[in-house]
Coordinates of C-alpha atoms (C1' of nucleotides) in Angstrom, one line a residue:
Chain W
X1 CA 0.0 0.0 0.0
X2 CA 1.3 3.1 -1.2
X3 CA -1.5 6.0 -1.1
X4 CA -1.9 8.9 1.0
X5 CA -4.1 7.7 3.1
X6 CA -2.4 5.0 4.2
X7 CA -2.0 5.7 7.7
X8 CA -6.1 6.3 8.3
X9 CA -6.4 3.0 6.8
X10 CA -4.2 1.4 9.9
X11 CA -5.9 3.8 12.7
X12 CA -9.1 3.1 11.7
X13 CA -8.8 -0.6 11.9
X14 CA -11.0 -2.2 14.5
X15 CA -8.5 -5.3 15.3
X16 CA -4.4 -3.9 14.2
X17 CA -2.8 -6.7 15.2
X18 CA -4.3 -9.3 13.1
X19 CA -4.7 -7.0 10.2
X20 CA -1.2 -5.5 10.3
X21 CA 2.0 -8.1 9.7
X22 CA 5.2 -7.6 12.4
X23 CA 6.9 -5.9 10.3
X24 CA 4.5 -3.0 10.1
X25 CA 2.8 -2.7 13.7
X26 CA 5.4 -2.6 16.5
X27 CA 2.4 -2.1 19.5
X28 CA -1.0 -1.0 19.7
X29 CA -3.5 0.0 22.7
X30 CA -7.3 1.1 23.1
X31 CA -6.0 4.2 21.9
X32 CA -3.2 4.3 19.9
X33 CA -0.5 2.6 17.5
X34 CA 2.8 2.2 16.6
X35 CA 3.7 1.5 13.0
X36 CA 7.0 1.3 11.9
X37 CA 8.0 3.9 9.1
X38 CA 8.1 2.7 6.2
X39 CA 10.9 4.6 5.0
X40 CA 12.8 5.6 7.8
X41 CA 15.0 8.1 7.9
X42 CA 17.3 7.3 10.8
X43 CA 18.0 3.8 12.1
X44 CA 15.3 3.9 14.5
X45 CA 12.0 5.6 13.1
X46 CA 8.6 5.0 14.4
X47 CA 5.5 6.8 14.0
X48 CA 2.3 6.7 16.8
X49 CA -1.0 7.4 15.9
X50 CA -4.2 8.0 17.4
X51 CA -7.0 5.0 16.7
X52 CA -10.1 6.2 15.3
X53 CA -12.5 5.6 17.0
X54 CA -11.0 7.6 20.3
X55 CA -12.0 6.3 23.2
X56 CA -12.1 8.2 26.5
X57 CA -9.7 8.2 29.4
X58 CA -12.5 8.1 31.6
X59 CA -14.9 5.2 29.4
X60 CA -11.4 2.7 27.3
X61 CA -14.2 0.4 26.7
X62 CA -16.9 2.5 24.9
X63 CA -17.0 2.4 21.1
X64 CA -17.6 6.1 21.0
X65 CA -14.7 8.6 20.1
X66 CA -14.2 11.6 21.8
X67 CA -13.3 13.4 18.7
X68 CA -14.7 13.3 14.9
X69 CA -12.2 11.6 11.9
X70 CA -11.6 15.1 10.2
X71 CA -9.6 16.2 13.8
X72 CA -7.3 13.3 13.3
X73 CA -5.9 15.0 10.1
X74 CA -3.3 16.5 11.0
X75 CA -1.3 18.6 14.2
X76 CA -2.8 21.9 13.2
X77 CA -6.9 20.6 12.9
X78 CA -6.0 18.6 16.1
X79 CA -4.9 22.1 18.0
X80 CA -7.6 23.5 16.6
X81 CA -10.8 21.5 16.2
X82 CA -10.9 19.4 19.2
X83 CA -11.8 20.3 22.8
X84 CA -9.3 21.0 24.9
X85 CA -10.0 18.2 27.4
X86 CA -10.2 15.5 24.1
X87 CA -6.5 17.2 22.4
X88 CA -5.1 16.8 25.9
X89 CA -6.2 13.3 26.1
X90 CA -5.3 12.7 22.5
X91 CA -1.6 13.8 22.9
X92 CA -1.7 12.7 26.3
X93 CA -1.9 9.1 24.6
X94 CA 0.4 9.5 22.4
X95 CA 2.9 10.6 24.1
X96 CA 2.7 7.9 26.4
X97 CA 2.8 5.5 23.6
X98 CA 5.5 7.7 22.3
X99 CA 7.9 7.0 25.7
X100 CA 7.1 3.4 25.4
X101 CA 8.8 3.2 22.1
X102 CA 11.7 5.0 23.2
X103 CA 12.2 2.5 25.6
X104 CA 12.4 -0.2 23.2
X105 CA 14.5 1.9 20.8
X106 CA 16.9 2.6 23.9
X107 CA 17.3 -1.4 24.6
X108 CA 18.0 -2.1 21.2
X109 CA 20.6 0.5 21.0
X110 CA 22.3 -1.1 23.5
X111 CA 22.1 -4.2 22.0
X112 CA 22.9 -3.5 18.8
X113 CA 25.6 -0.9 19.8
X114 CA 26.2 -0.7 23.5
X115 CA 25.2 2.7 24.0
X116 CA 22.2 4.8 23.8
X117 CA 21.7 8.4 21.8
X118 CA 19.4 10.8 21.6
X119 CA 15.6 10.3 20.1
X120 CA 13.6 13.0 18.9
X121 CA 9.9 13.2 19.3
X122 CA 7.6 15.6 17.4
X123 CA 5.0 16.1 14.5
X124 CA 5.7 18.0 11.3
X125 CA 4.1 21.4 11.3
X126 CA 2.9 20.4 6.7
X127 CA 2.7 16.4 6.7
X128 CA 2.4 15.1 3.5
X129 CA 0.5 11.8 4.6
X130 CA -3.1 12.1 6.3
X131 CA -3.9 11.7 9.9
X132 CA -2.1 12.6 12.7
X133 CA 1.8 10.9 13.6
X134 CA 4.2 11.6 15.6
X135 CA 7.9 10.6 14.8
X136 CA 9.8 9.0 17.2
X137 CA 12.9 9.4 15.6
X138 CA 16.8 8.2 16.3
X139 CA 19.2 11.7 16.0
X140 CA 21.7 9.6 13.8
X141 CA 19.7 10.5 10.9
X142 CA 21.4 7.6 9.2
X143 CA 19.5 5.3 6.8
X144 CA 19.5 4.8 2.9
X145 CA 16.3 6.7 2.6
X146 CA 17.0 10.1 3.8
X147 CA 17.4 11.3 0.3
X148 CA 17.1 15.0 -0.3
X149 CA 17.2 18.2 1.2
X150 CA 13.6 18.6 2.3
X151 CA 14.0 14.8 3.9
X152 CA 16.8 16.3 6.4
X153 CA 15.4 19.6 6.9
X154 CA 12.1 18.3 8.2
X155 CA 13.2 16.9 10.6
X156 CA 15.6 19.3 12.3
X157 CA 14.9 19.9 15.9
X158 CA 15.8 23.7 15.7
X159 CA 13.9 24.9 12.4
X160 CA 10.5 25.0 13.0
X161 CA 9.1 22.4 10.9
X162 CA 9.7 19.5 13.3
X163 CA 7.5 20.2 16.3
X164 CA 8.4 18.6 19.1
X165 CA 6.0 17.1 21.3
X166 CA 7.2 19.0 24.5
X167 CA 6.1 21.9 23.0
X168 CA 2.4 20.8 21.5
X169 CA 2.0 19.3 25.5
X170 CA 3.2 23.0 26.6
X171 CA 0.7 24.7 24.1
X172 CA -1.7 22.7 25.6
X173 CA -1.4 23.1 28.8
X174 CA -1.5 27.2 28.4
X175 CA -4.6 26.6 26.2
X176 CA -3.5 30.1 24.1
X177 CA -4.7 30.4 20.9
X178 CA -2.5 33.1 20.0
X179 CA 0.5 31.1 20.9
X180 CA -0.8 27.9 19.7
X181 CA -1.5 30.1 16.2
X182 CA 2.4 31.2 16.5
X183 CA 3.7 27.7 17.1
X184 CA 1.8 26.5 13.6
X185 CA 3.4 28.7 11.5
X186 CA 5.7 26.4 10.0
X187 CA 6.0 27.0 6.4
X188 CA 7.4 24.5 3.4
X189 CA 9.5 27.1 2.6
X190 CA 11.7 26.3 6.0
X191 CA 12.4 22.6 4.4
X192 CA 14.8 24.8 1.3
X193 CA 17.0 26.1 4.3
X194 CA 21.0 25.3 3.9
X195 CA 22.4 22.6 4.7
X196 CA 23.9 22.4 7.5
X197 CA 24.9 20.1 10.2
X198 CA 22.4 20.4 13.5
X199 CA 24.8 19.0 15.8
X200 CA 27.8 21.3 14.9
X201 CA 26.3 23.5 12.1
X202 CA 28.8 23.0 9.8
X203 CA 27.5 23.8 5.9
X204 CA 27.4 21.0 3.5
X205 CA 27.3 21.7 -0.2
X206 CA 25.1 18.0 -1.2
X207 CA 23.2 15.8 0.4
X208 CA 25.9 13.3 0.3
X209 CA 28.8 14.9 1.5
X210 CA 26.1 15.6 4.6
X211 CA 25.3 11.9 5.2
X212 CA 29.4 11.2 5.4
X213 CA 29.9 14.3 7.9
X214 CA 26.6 12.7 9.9
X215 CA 28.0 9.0 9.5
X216 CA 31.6 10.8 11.2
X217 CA 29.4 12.9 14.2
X218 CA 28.4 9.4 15.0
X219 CA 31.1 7.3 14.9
X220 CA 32.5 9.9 17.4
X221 CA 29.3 9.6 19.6
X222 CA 29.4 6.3 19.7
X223 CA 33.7 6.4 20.4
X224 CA 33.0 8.9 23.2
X225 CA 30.3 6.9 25.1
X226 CA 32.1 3.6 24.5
X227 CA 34.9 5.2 26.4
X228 CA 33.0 6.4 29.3
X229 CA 31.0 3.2 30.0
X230 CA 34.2 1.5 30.0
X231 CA 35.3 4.0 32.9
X232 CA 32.5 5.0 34.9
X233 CA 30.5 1.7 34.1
X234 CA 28.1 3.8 33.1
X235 CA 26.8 6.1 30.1
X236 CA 24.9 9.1 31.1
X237 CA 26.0 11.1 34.8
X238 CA 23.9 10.8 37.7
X239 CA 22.4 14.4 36.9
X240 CA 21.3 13.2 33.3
X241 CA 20.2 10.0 35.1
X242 CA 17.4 12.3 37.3
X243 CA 16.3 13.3 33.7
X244 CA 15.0 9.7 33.1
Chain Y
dG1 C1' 5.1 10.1 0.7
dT2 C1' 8.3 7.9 -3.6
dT3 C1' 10.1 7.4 -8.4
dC4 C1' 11.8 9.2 -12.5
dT5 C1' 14.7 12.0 -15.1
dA6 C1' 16.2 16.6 -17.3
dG7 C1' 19.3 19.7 -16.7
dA8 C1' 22.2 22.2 -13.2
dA9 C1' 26.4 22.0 -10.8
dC10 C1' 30.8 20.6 -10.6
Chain D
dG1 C1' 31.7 13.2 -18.1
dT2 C1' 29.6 12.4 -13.7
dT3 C1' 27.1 13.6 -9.7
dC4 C1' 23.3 15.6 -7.7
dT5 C1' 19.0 18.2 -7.3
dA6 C1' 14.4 19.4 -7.9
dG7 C1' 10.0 19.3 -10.3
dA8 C1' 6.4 16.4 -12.5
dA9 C1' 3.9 12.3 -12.2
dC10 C1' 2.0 9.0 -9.4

DNA sequence: GTTCTAGAAC
DNA sequence: GTTCTAGAAC
């Protein structure tokens, strides 16, 4: 499946897990999923989505949603259509779902790797598929299908277009429409900004020679870590650790 | 969102 | 001449 509406067909699904093979659904709940994506753009990329119908904190077994379809569309109709007690449940949900995956992603890291680094959670301000997702993205940026420009760009954490979901939690909470309205102004044209490194902001003249300079940022991560869990016997200090 | 490919960039 | 990007088509 290959259409644009690809991701309302898997929320809408009544039963995901016997509809969806292993390789697509990583975990579902009453309320939400977690599909892996299918072209990811990092080595670990996940997306969650609400389930349609949304059931109610207060009512998980009732059939009836707290929100219509058309509100699941995307970040902006969610800040802006729902109630404010359903968009708080709604992202409430999801970013549960959100931390549960980044557990998993964490103990495969180690696995795979020995050591954990940073994932980045957030919506894109312009999706180009329908209904609501939020990435759950490794910071490596390192797989065969980050392609272009536009690929890398949307999902920096400091332009604009990647919204984390710290910040749609914090909108929330403040329930301001004139900040939420300021927070949504993420345009496409932020996606034709240089490129540059967002680790050490060094310009790149291709796509390419950005991918080696990424591949180099985390060879040295992954050195630095290495070094310090073989010292301390541990990765992150005990003040990180309280962050956890 | 991807694939394809013409022409820009080097 | 080859690599790479970006717009059209899907």
């Amino acid at each position: 499946m290959s259409s644009a509406a690809v991701l309302r067909t898997y929320a809408t699904l009544p039963s995901p897990s016997t509809s969806l093979p292993p390789r697509v659904l990583l975990s579902h709940n009453a309320s939400t999923l977690a599909i892996f994506d299918a072209y990811p753009k990092a080595k670990y990329h996940f997306l969650v989505l609400p389930r349609y119908p949304f059931p109610s904190n207060n009512d998980p077994e009732s059939t009836r949603s707290i929100c219509r379809l058309s509100d699941l569309d995307d970040l902006r109709s969610l800040l802006t259509k729902t109630t404010r007690d359903a968009r708080e449940q709604i992202v409430g949900q999801m970013a549960e779902m959100a931390r549960e995956v980044e557990e998993m992603i964490r103990d495969e890291m180690v696995k795979s790797e020995g050591w954990e680094w940073r994932i980045d959670v957030g919506f894109h301000a312009i999706p180009s598929l329908k209904h609501l997702h939020l990435h759950v993205i490794s910071d490596d940026r390192l797989s065969p299908a980050l392609k272009t420009k536009k690929h890398y760009n949307s999902f920096r954490p400091d332009l604009g277009f990647f919204v984390s979901i710290a910040d749609v939690q914090r909108w929330i909470l403040d329930d301001d429409d004139t900040i939420r309205e300021r927070a949504l102004l993420g345009t496409h044209s932020l996606l034709a900004s240089p490129l540059t490194c967002f680790k050490c902001d060094e310009p790149h003249h291709n796509v390419p020679k950005l991918k080696s300079h990424l591949e180099k940022e985390f060879q040295e991560e992954g050195r630095k870590a290495l070094a310090r869990i073989k010292k301390t016997g541990r990765q992150r200090t005990s003040s990180e650790e309280d962050m956890f």
